[in-house]
């Protein structure tokens, strides 16, 4: 759906006499929800202008529509819907009939996802109810497979230790004692990492170290567990248990997570008060404590005047100085953003004509291998590369943090067989080779490297660390992070408001977390009219 025309004049005054004009920085899911909430009022908001530095709407929700014919969308960013009873699942429920009509009665809108990664609460106790699929674990050091229901004593001990973190690491507060800033002080456990806790308690068997890094560290977006705040992880877990019903699913490949973005945008663009300006990169924001705001383009596309501005930029972007604030953001705001990390996240999607892994296996987590997590999908299509096979078989590698960094470095050592390709295609093909090598090792009893090569169709790789307007996958709480830091990230400064996944004061790391912050920020903007 096309966006409204971009601003071409050197300046634009959006300030109304009685109604407010709002500019939203970034076009991710938090921004779309904020715009929806703002425009749901008929008498308070005169205009909402979303400015986006990239050429698409969705932020970290983005799809590839070319890998598989027939309108299938492969999610390059967020793709799993975690839990139910959330703002995200409300949209899915509202669109369910329309989407099902598009797919036809023979297609299933939602595919159940087996929770394998320990950072997501896995492994779950039973295979998926819709297809009987489950996850497995590969101990490369022992060349040994473990099913989700293994009776391996060390695996069960590791799982139990991770499931019981909240019980064994309760944060103690010295009642009535406060620091200089009036905040309640806590004991050393506020400053303890997950890694240090596991080391101190001896809860982790040594032979499970590799699996811990793959099954918890990689999914938690920080391979080094000594970086992650133990107490904040426990806070996140409590929030999810209290506010979300269990059960992870993904949308049909002809809908994808980007279908949620489409649903929001379609409704928004019916309102003439909305403008979406793509390829409009913000260079500077000039604001006054009790006055208006000037949003200035970094590329001479003009200036937009507004009464309120909502900033949804990611923590690394805020801290990078890519957007200059005049006057500068206060130290307490920058300190809060500094207390969360957001590191590189990479997806490698490889398409095969045949399936070489067990049909019931939906995912595999591997220790001491280049790619910690690989997910398997079977996507139906009328025709695949002029082949009679009616299915595309996908192996999706997911890497974050140091695992992603090491993987990308290893691609530079690939041979010269792809020298004639563009740099982007060369990386994708080299990444596909790495994934094929790993599959050939893991499933060598059922396929050879040559079998995988013969069945190989194509591949894509997407590196969110290279997107300079995002600079990572999703956040993790650093050691020393406290609830106050999330509140400070969310707190407004005069006409400046803040949203995005990291500003959620309950729990971050999910699409619904970002959506909730958009709704919260919109309420604050209207309240402070």
Coordinates of C-alpha atoms in Angstrom, one line a residue:
X1 CA 0.0 0.0 0.0
X2 CA 1.6 3.3 -1.0
X3 CA 2.5 5.9 1.5
X4 CA 1.4 9.6 1.4
X5 CA 3.8 11.9 -0.6
X6 CA 7.0 12.9 1.2
X7 CA 7.7 16.4 2.3
X8 CA 9.5 18.3 -0.4
X9 CA 9.3 21.9 0.9
X10 CA 12.1 23.1 3.2
X11 CA 9.8 23.4 6.2
X12 CA 6.3 22.5 7.3
X13 CA 4.3 24.0 10.2
X14 CA 2.0 21.3 11.6
X15 CA 0.9 23.1 14.7
X16 CA -2.8 23.6 15.2
X17 CA -4.5 26.2 17.3
X18 CA -6.4 23.8 19.5
X19 CA -5.7 20.3 18.2
X20 CA -2.3 18.7 18.6
X21 CA 0.0 17.5 15.8
X22 CA 2.2 14.5 16.5
X23 CA 5.3 13.3 14.7
X24 CA 6.3 9.7 15.3
X25 CA 10.0 8.7 14.6
X26 CA 10.1 5.2 13.1
X27 CA 7.4 3.1 11.5
X28 CA 7.7 -0.1 13.5
X29 CA 4.8 -1.9 15.2
X30 CA 4.9 0.4 18.3
X31 CA 4.5 3.5 16.1
X32 CA 1.6 2.0 14.2
X33 CA -0.2 1.1 17.4
X34 CA 0.5 4.6 18.8
X35 CA -0.9 6.2 15.6
X36 CA -4.0 4.0 15.9
X37 CA -4.7 5.1 19.4
X38 CA -4.1 8.7 18.7
X39 CA -6.3 8.7 15.7
X40 CA -9.1 6.9 17.5
X41 CA -9.9 10.3 19.1
X42 CA -11.8 12.7 16.8
X43 CA -11.3 15.9 18.7
X44 CA -7.8 15.8 20.2
X45 CA -5.4 15.1 17.3
X46 CA -5.1 17.2 14.2
X47 CA -2.5 15.2 12.4
X48 CA -0.1 12.2 12.9
X49 CA 3.0 12.1 10.7
X50 CA 5.2 8.9 10.8
X51 CA 8.7 9.5 9.5
X52 CA 10.7 6.4 8.6
X53 CA 14.3 6.2 7.5
X54 CA 13.9 2.9 5.6
X55 CA 11.8 2.2 2.5
X56 CA 9.2 0.1 4.2
X57 CA 6.8 0.0 7.2
X58 CA 7.3 -2.5 10.0
X59 CA 10.6 -2.0 11.7
X60 CA 11.9 -5.4 12.8
X61 CA 8.9 -7.1 11.1
X62 CA 10.0 -7.6 7.5
X63 CA 9.5 -10.4 5.0
X64 CA 11.1 -11.8 1.9
X65 CA 8.4 -12.4 -0.7
X66 CA 10.6 -13.9 -3.5
X67 CA 12.1 -17.0 -2.0
X68 CA 9.0 -19.1 -2.5
X69 CA 6.4 -18.5 -5.3
X70 CA 2.7 -18.3 -4.7
X71 CA 2.6 -15.3 -2.4
X72 CA 4.5 -16.9 0.5
X73 CA 6.2 -14.5 2.9
X74 CA 9.3 -15.6 4.8
X75 CA 9.7 -13.6 8.0
X76 CA 13.2 -12.0 8.3
X77 CA 12.6 -10.6 11.7
X78 CA 9.9 -11.4 14.2
X79 CA 7.8 -14.4 13.3
X80 CA 6.7 -16.2 16.5
X81 CA 3.5 -15.2 18.3
X82 CA 4.2 -15.8 22.0
X83 CA 1.3 -16.7 24.2
X84 CA -2.3 -15.5 23.8
X85 CA -4.6 -12.9 25.3
X86 CA -2.3 -10.1 24.2
X87 CA -2.7 -7.0 22.0
X88 CA -1.0 -8.9 19.2
X89 CA -3.4 -11.9 19.4
X90 CA -6.3 -9.4 19.5
X91 CA -5.4 -8.3 16.0
X92 CA -5.0 -11.9 14.8
X93 CA -8.4 -12.8 16.2
X94 CA -10.0 -9.7 14.5
X95 CA -8.5 -10.7 11.1
X96 CA -8.9 -14.4 11.5
X97 CA -12.0 -14.7 9.2
X98 CA -10.6 -12.5 6.5
X99 CA -7.3 -14.4 6.5
X100 CA -8.9 -17.8 6.5
X101 CA -11.1 -16.8 3.5
X102 CA -7.9 -15.8 1.7
X103 CA -6.2 -19.1 2.5
X104 CA -9.2 -21.4 1.9
X105 CA -10.7 -24.0 4.2
X106 CA -7.9 -26.5 3.5
X107 CA -5.2 -24.3 4.9
X108 CA -4.4 -23.8 8.6
X109 CA -4.0 -20.1 9.6
X110 CA -1.8 -20.8 12.7
X111 CA 0.9 -23.4 13.0
X112 CA 1.8 -24.4 16.6
X113 CA 5.4 -24.0 17.5
X114 CA 7.1 -26.4 19.8
X115 CA 9.0 -24.5 22.5
X116 CA 12.5 -25.9 22.6
X117 CA 14.7 -23.1 23.6
X118 CA 15.1 -22.8 27.4
X119 CA 15.1 -19.0 27.2
X120 CA 11.5 -19.3 25.9
X121 CA 10.5 -21.7 28.7
X122 CA 11.3 -24.9 26.8
X123 CA 11.3 -27.7 26.4
X124 CA 7.6 -28.1 26.6
X125 CA 6.3 -31.4 27.9
X126 CA 4.3 -32.6 24.8
X127 CA 4.7 -32.4 21.0
X128 CA 2.5 -29.9 19.2
X129 CA -1.2 -30.8 19.2
X130 CA -1.8 -29.9 15.6
X131 CA 1.1 -31.9 13.9
X132 CA 2.9 -33.8 16.6
X133 CA 6.2 -32.0 16.1
X134 CA 8.8 -31.5 18.7
X135 CA 12.4 -30.3 19.2
X136 CA 15.7 -32.1 19.7
X137 CA 19.1 -31.3 21.0
X138 CA 22.5 -32.2 19.6
X139 CA 25.5 -32.5 21.9
X140 CA 28.3 -32.1 19.3
X141 CA 31.0 -32.9 21.9
X142 CA 29.5 -36.4 22.4
X143 CA 27.9 -36.8 18.9
X144 CA 24.6 -37.5 20.8
X145 CA 21.0 -36.6 20.2
X146 CA 18.6 -35.8 23.1
X147 CA 14.9 -35.6 22.6
X148 CA 12.8 -33.0 24.4
X149 CA 11.7 -35.8 26.8
X150 CA 15.1 -37.3 27.4
X151 CA 15.9 -38.9 30.7
X152 CA 19.5 -37.7 30.5
X153 CA 20.2 -36.6 34.1
X154 CA 22.3 -33.6 33.3
X155 CA 19.9 -32.3 30.8
X156 CA 17.0 -32.6 33.2
X157 CA 19.1 -30.9 35.9
X158 CA 19.9 -28.0 33.6
X159 CA 16.3 -27.6 32.6
X160 CA 15.1 -27.7 36.2
X161 CA 17.7 -25.0 37.3
X162 CA 16.6 -22.7 34.5
X163 CA 12.9 -23.2 35.2
X164 CA 13.4 -22.5 38.9
X165 CA 15.4 -19.3 38.5
X166 CA 12.7 -17.2 40.1
X167 CA 12.6 -19.4 43.1
X168 CA 16.3 -19.6 43.7
X169 CA 17.2 -16.0 42.9
X170 CA 14.5 -13.8 44.5
X171 CA 15.7 -10.2 44.8
X172 CA 15.9 -9.1 48.4
X173 CA 15.0 -5.4 49.2
X174 CA 16.1 -3.6 52.3
X175 CA 12.7 -2.3 53.3
X176 CA 12.6 1.4 53.8
X177 CA 16.2 2.0 52.7
X178 CA 16.7 4.2 49.7
X179 CA 19.5 5.6 47.7
X180 CA 20.3 9.2 46.9
X181 CA 17.7 9.3 44.1
X182 CA 15.0 8.0 46.4
X183 CA 15.0 4.6 44.8
X184 CA 14.8 1.5 47.0
X185 CA 18.1 -0.2 47.2
X186 CA 18.5 -3.9 46.7
X187 CA 21.2 -6.4 47.8
X188 CA 23.9 -7.8 45.5
X189 CA 21.5 -10.0 43.6
X190 CA 20.3 -7.0 41.7
X191 CA 23.9 -6.9 40.3
X192 CA 24.2 -10.7 39.7
X193 CA 24.3 -12.2 36.2
X194 CA 22.6 -15.4 35.2
X195 CA 26.0 -16.9 34.5
X196 CA 27.4 -15.9 37.9
X197 CA 24.3 -17.4 39.6
X198 CA 24.7 -20.7 37.8
X199 CA 28.4 -20.8 38.6
X200 CA 27.8 -20.0 42.3
X201 CA 25.0 -22.6 42.8
X202 CA 26.7 -25.3 40.8
X203 CA 23.4 -25.9 39.1
X204 CA 24.8 -26.4 35.6
X205 CA 26.5 -29.7 34.8
X206 CA 29.7 -29.0 32.9
X207 CA 28.8 -31.2 29.9
X208 CA 25.7 -29.0 29.4
X209 CA 27.6 -25.7 29.0
X210 CA 27.4 -25.7 25.2
X211 CA 23.7 -26.4 25.2
X212 CA 23.1 -23.7 27.7
X213 CA 24.8 -21.2 25.4
X214 CA 22.7 -22.4 22.5
X215 CA 19.4 -22.9 24.2
X216 CA 19.3 -20.0 26.5
X217 CA 22.1 -17.5 25.6
X218 CA 21.3 -17.4 21.9
X219 CA 17.6 -17.0 22.3
X220 CA 18.0 -14.4 25.1
X221 CA 20.0 -12.4 22.5
X222 CA 23.3 -12.6 24.5
X223 CA 25.4 -15.6 24.3
X224 CA 27.5 -14.5 27.2
X225 CA 25.3 -15.3 30.2
X226 CA 27.5 -13.2 32.4
X227 CA 26.1 -10.1 30.8
X228 CA 22.4 -10.8 31.5
X229 CA 20.7 -9.5 34.7
X230 CA 19.4 -12.4 36.8
X231 CA 16.8 -10.3 38.7
X232 CA 15.4 -8.7 35.6
X233 CA 15.0 -12.1 33.8
X234 CA 13.0 -13.2 36.8
X235 CA 10.9 -10.1 36.6
X236 CA 10.2 -10.8 32.9
X237 CA 9.2 -14.4 33.7
X238 CA 6.8 -13.3 36.4
X239 CA 5.2 -10.8 34.0
X240 CA 4.7 -13.4 31.2
X241 CA 3.2 -15.9 33.7
X242 CA 0.8 -13.4 35.0
X243 CA -0.2 -11.7 31.7
X244 CA 0.0 -14.2 28.9
X245 CA -1.5 -17.6 28.3
X246 CA 1.0 -20.2 27.1
X247 CA 1.3 -21.4 23.6
X248 CA 3.5 -20.2 20.7
X249 CA 2.3 -20.1 17.1
X250 CA 3.3 -18.7 13.7
X251 CA 1.0 -17.4 11.0
X252 CA 0.6 -19.1 7.7
X253 CA 3.4 -18.2 5.3
X254 CA 1.0 -16.4 3.0
X255 CA 0.2 -14.1 5.9
X256 CA 3.4 -13.9 7.9
X257 CA 4.0 -11.5 10.8
X258 CA 4.0 -8.7 8.2
X259 CA 0.2 -9.4 7.9
X260 CA -0.2 -7.8 11.3
X261 CA 1.6 -4.7 10.1
X262 CA -0.6 -4.7 7.0
X263 CA -3.8 -5.0 9.1
X264 CA -2.8 -2.0 11.2
X265 CA -1.6 0.1 8.3
X266 CA -4.7 -0.6 6.1
X267 CA -7.0 0.8 8.8
X268 CA -4.7 3.7 9.6
X269 CA -4.4 4.9 6.0
X270 CA -8.2 5.4 5.8
X271 CA -7.7 8.4 8.1
X272 CA -6.7 11.6 6.2
X273 CA -5.0 12.9 9.3
X274 CA -2.2 10.3 8.8
X275 CA 0.9 10.7 6.7
X276 CA 3.7 8.1 6.4
X277 CA 7.0 9.5 5.0
X278 CA 9.4 6.8 3.9
X279 CA 13.1 7.3 3.3
X280 CA 12.9 10.3 5.6
X281 CA 15.8 10.1 8.0
X282 CA 15.8 12.3 11.1
X283 CA 19.0 14.1 11.8
X284 CA 18.0 16.5 14.6
X285 CA 15.2 17.1 17.0
X286 CA 14.9 20.5 18.5
X287 CA 12.6 20.8 21.5
X288 CA 11.5 23.1 24.2
X289 CA 10.4 22.0 27.7
X290 CA 7.0 23.7 27.4
X291 CA 6.9 24.4 23.7
X292 CA 6.9 22.7 20.3
X293 CA 9.3 20.5 18.5
X294 CA 11.2 20.8 15.2
X295 CA 12.0 17.5 13.5
X296 CA 14.8 18.1 11.0
X297 CA 15.7 15.8 8.1
X298 CA 19.2 14.5 7.9
X299 CA 19.1 14.7 4.1
X300 CA 17.6 18.1 3.3
X301 CA 14.0 16.9 3.1
X302 CA 12.8 19.7 5.3
X303 CA 11.6 20.4 8.8
X304 CA 8.4 19.3 10.4
X305 CA 6.9 21.2 13.3
X306 CA 4.9 19.4 15.9
X307 CA 3.4 19.8 19.3
X308 CA 4.5 16.3 20.4
X309 CA 7.1 13.8 19.2
X310 CA 7.2 10.1 19.9
X311 CA 10.6 8.6 19.6
X312 CA 10.6 4.8 18.9
X313 CA 14.3 4.4 17.9
X314 CA 16.1 1.4 19.4
X315 CA 18.6 1.8 22.3
X316 CA 21.7 1.5 20.1
X317 CA 20.4 4.2 17.7
X318 CA 19.5 6.5 20.6
X319 CA 22.9 6.1 22.1
X320 CA 24.8 6.3 18.7
X321 CA 24.0 10.0 18.3
X322 CA 22.5 9.4 14.8
X323 CA 19.7 11.6 16.0
X324 CA 20.9 14.8 17.6
X325 CA 18.7 16.2 20.4
X326 CA 18.8 19.9 21.1
X327 CA 18.9 20.3 24.0
X328 CA 20.6 16.9 24.7
X329 CA 18.7 14.2 26.4
X330 CA 19.4 14.2 30.2
X331 CA 21.9 11.9 31.7
X332 CA 19.2 9.8 33.5
X333 CA 17.6 9.0 30.2
X334 CA 20.9 8.0 28.6
X335 CA 21.9 5.9 31.6
X336 CA 18.6 4.0 31.3
X337 CA 19.2 3.2 27.6
X338 CA 22.7 2.1 28.5
X339 CA 21.4 -0.5 30.9
X340 CA 20.0 -2.7 28.1
X341 CA 22.0 -4.4 25.4
X342 CA 20.8 -5.1 21.9
X343 CA 23.2 -7.1 19.8
X344 CA 23.4 -8.5 16.3
X345 CA 20.7 -11.0 15.1
X346 CA 21.0 -13.0 11.9
X347 CA 18.6 -15.3 10.0
X348 CA 19.8 -17.8 7.3
X349 CA 16.9 -19.3 5.4
X350 CA 17.9 -22.2 3.1
X351 CA 15.3 -23.8 0.7
X352 CA 15.6 -27.5 -0.3
X353 CA 13.5 -29.6 -2.7
X354 CA 13.6 -32.6 -0.4
X355 CA 13.5 -33.1 3.4
X356 CA 16.5 -34.8 5.0
X357 CA 15.5 -34.4 8.7
X358 CA 12.9 -36.4 10.5
X359 CA 9.4 -35.2 9.6
X360 CA 8.4 -34.8 13.3
X361 CA 11.4 -32.6 14.2
X362 CA 10.5 -29.0 14.1
X363 CA 13.7 -27.6 15.6
X364 CA 17.1 -28.6 16.7
X365 CA 19.4 -26.8 19.2
X366 CA 23.1 -27.7 18.8
X367 CA 26.0 -27.2 21.1
X368 CA 29.5 -26.1 19.9
X369 CA 28.3 -25.6 16.3
X370 CA 28.3 -22.4 14.1
X371 CA 24.5 -22.1 14.2
X372 CA 23.0 -22.7 17.6
X373 CA 19.3 -23.0 16.5
X374 CA 17.8 -24.4 13.3
X375 CA 14.1 -24.4 12.7
X376 CA 12.4 -26.6 10.0
X377 CA 9.3 -25.6 8.0
X378 CA 7.5 -27.3 5.1
X379 CA 5.7 -24.8 2.9
X380 CA 3.3 -25.9 0.2
X381 CA 3.4 -24.2 -3.2
X382 CA 1.9 -25.0 -6.6
X383 CA 5.3 -25.3 -8.3
X384 CA 8.8 -25.1 -6.9
X385 CA 11.5 -24.1 -9.4
X386 CA 9.9 -26.0 -12.3
X387 CA 10.0 -29.1 -10.2
X388 CA 7.1 -31.5 -9.6
X389 CA 7.6 -31.4 -5.8
X390 CA 4.8 -29.4 -4.2
X391 CA 6.7 -28.4 -1.1
X392 CA 9.6 -26.1 -0.2
X393 CA 11.5 -27.5 2.7
X394 CA 13.1 -24.7 4.8
X395 CA 15.9 -24.9 7.3
X396 CA 16.1 -21.5 9.1
X397 CA 19.3 -20.8 11.1
X398 CA 19.0 -18.2 13.9
X399 CA 22.0 -16.6 15.6
X400 CA 22.5 -13.7 17.9
X401 CA 25.2 -11.9 19.7
X402 CA 28.7 -13.5 19.7
X403 CA 27.4 -16.5 17.7
X404 CA 26.3 -14.2 15.0
X405 CA 29.5 -12.2 15.0
X406 CA 31.6 -15.4 14.8
X407 CA 29.4 -16.8 12.0
X408 CA 29.8 -13.6 9.9
X409 CA 33.5 -13.6 10.4
X410 CA 33.7 -17.3 9.2
X411 CA 31.9 -16.3 5.9
X412 CA 34.9 -14.2 5.0
X413 CA 37.0 -17.3 4.8
X414 CA 34.8 -19.0 2.2
X415 CA 36.4 -20.0 -1.1
X416 CA 36.1 -18.0 -4.3
X417 CA 33.4 -20.0 -6.0
X418 CA 30.9 -17.1 -5.5
X419 CA 33.3 -14.4 -6.6
X420 CA 31.1 -13.4 -9.5
X421 CA 28.1 -12.7 -7.3
X422 CA 27.1 -9.5 -5.6
X423 CA 28.3 -9.1 -2.0
X424 CA 24.8 -9.8 -0.7
X425 CA 24.4 -13.0 -2.7
X426 CA 27.9 -14.1 -1.9
X427 CA 27.2 -13.9 1.8
X428 CA 23.9 -15.7 1.4
X429 CA 25.5 -18.6 -0.5
X430 CA 28.4 -18.8 1.9
X431 CA 25.9 -18.9 4.8
X432 CA 23.9 -21.6 3.1
X433 CA 27.1 -23.7 2.7
X434 CA 27.7 -23.4 6.5
X435 CA 24.2 -24.5 7.3
X436 CA 24.4 -27.4 4.8
X437 CA 27.7 -28.5 6.4
X438 CA 26.1 -28.5 9.8
X439 CA 23.1 -30.5 8.6
X440 CA 25.3 -33.0 6.9
X441 CA 27.2 -33.5 10.2
X442 CA 24.1 -33.8 12.3
X443 CA 22.0 -36.0 10.0
X444 CA 24.8 -37.9 8.3
X445 CA 23.0 -41.2 8.9
X446 CA 20.2 -40.1 6.5
X447 CA 21.9 -37.8 4.1
X448 CA 25.3 -36.8 2.7
X449 CA 26.6 -33.3 1.9
X450 CA 26.2 -34.2 -1.8
X451 CA 22.5 -35.0 -1.1
X452 CA 21.9 -31.6 0.4
X453 CA 23.7 -29.9 -2.4
X454 CA 21.6 -31.7 -5.1
X455 CA 18.4 -30.7 -3.3
X456 CA 19.5 -27.1 -2.6
X457 CA 17.3 -24.5 -4.3
X458 CA 18.2 -21.1 -2.9
X459 CA 18.9 -19.1 0.3
X460 CA 18.6 -15.7 1.9
X461 CA 20.4 -14.2 4.8
X462 CA 19.4 -11.1 6.8
X463 CA 21.6 -9.3 9.3
X464 CA 19.8 -6.9 11.6
X465 CA 23.0 -5.6 12.9
X466 CA 23.7 -4.1 9.5
X467 CA 20.5 -2.1 9.5
X468 CA 21.8 1.3 10.7
X469 CA 18.4 2.5 11.8
X470 CA 17.9 -0.5 14.1
X471 CA 21.4 -2.1 14.9
X472 CA 20.3 -5.4 16.4
X473 CA 17.7 -8.0 17.2
X474 CA 16.0 -7.4 20.5
X475 CA 17.1 -6.2 23.9
X476 CA 18.4 -8.0 27.0
X477 CA 18.8 -6.5 30.5
X478 CA 22.4 -5.9 31.5
X479 CA 23.7 -6.7 34.9
X480 CA 22.6 -4.0 37.3
X481 CA 19.4 -3.2 35.3
X482 CA 16.5 -2.3 37.6
X483 CA 12.8 -1.6 37.0
X484 CA 13.6 2.1 37.3
X485 CA 15.7 2.0 34.1
X486 CA 12.7 0.7 32.1
X487 CA 10.5 3.4 33.7
X488 CA 13.1 6.1 32.8
X489 CA 13.3 4.9 29.2
X490 CA 9.6 5.2 29.0
X491 CA 9.3 8.5 30.8
X492 CA 8.6 11.6 28.7
X493 CA 10.6 14.8 28.7
X494 CA 8.4 17.7 28.0
X495 CA 7.0 17.2 24.5
X496 CA 9.2 14.2 23.8
X497 CA 7.7 10.8 24.4
X498 CA 9.3 7.4 24.0
X499 CA 8.1 4.0 22.9
X500 CA 9.5 0.7 21.5
X501 CA 10.1 -2.7 22.9
X502 CA 12.8 -1.6 25.3
X503 CA 10.5 0.9 27.0
X504 CA 8.1 -1.7 28.2
X505 CA 8.1 -1.7 32.0
X506 CA 6.7 -5.2 32.3
X507 CA 8.7 -7.4 30.0
X508 CA 10.5 -6.8 26.7
X509 CA 11.7 -9.0 23.8
X510 CA 8.3 -9.6 22.0
X511 CA 6.1 -7.9 19.4
X512 CA 3.3 -7.5 21.9
X513 CA 5.7 -5.7 24.2
X514 CA 6.4 -3.1 21.6
X515 CA 2.7 -2.8 20.8
X516 CA 1.9 -2.1 24.5
X517 CA 4.4 0.7 24.6
X518 CA 2.8 2.4 21.6
X519 CA -0.6 2.3 23.3
X520 CA 0.9 3.6 26.6
X521 CA 2.7 6.5 24.8
X522 CA -0.4 7.5 22.9
X523 CA -2.3 7.7 26.2
X524 CA 0.4 9.9 27.7
X525 CA 0.5 12.2 24.7
X526 CA -3.3 12.7 24.9
X527 CA -3.2 13.2 28.7
X528 CA -0.6 15.9 28.4
X529 CA -2.3 17.7 25.6

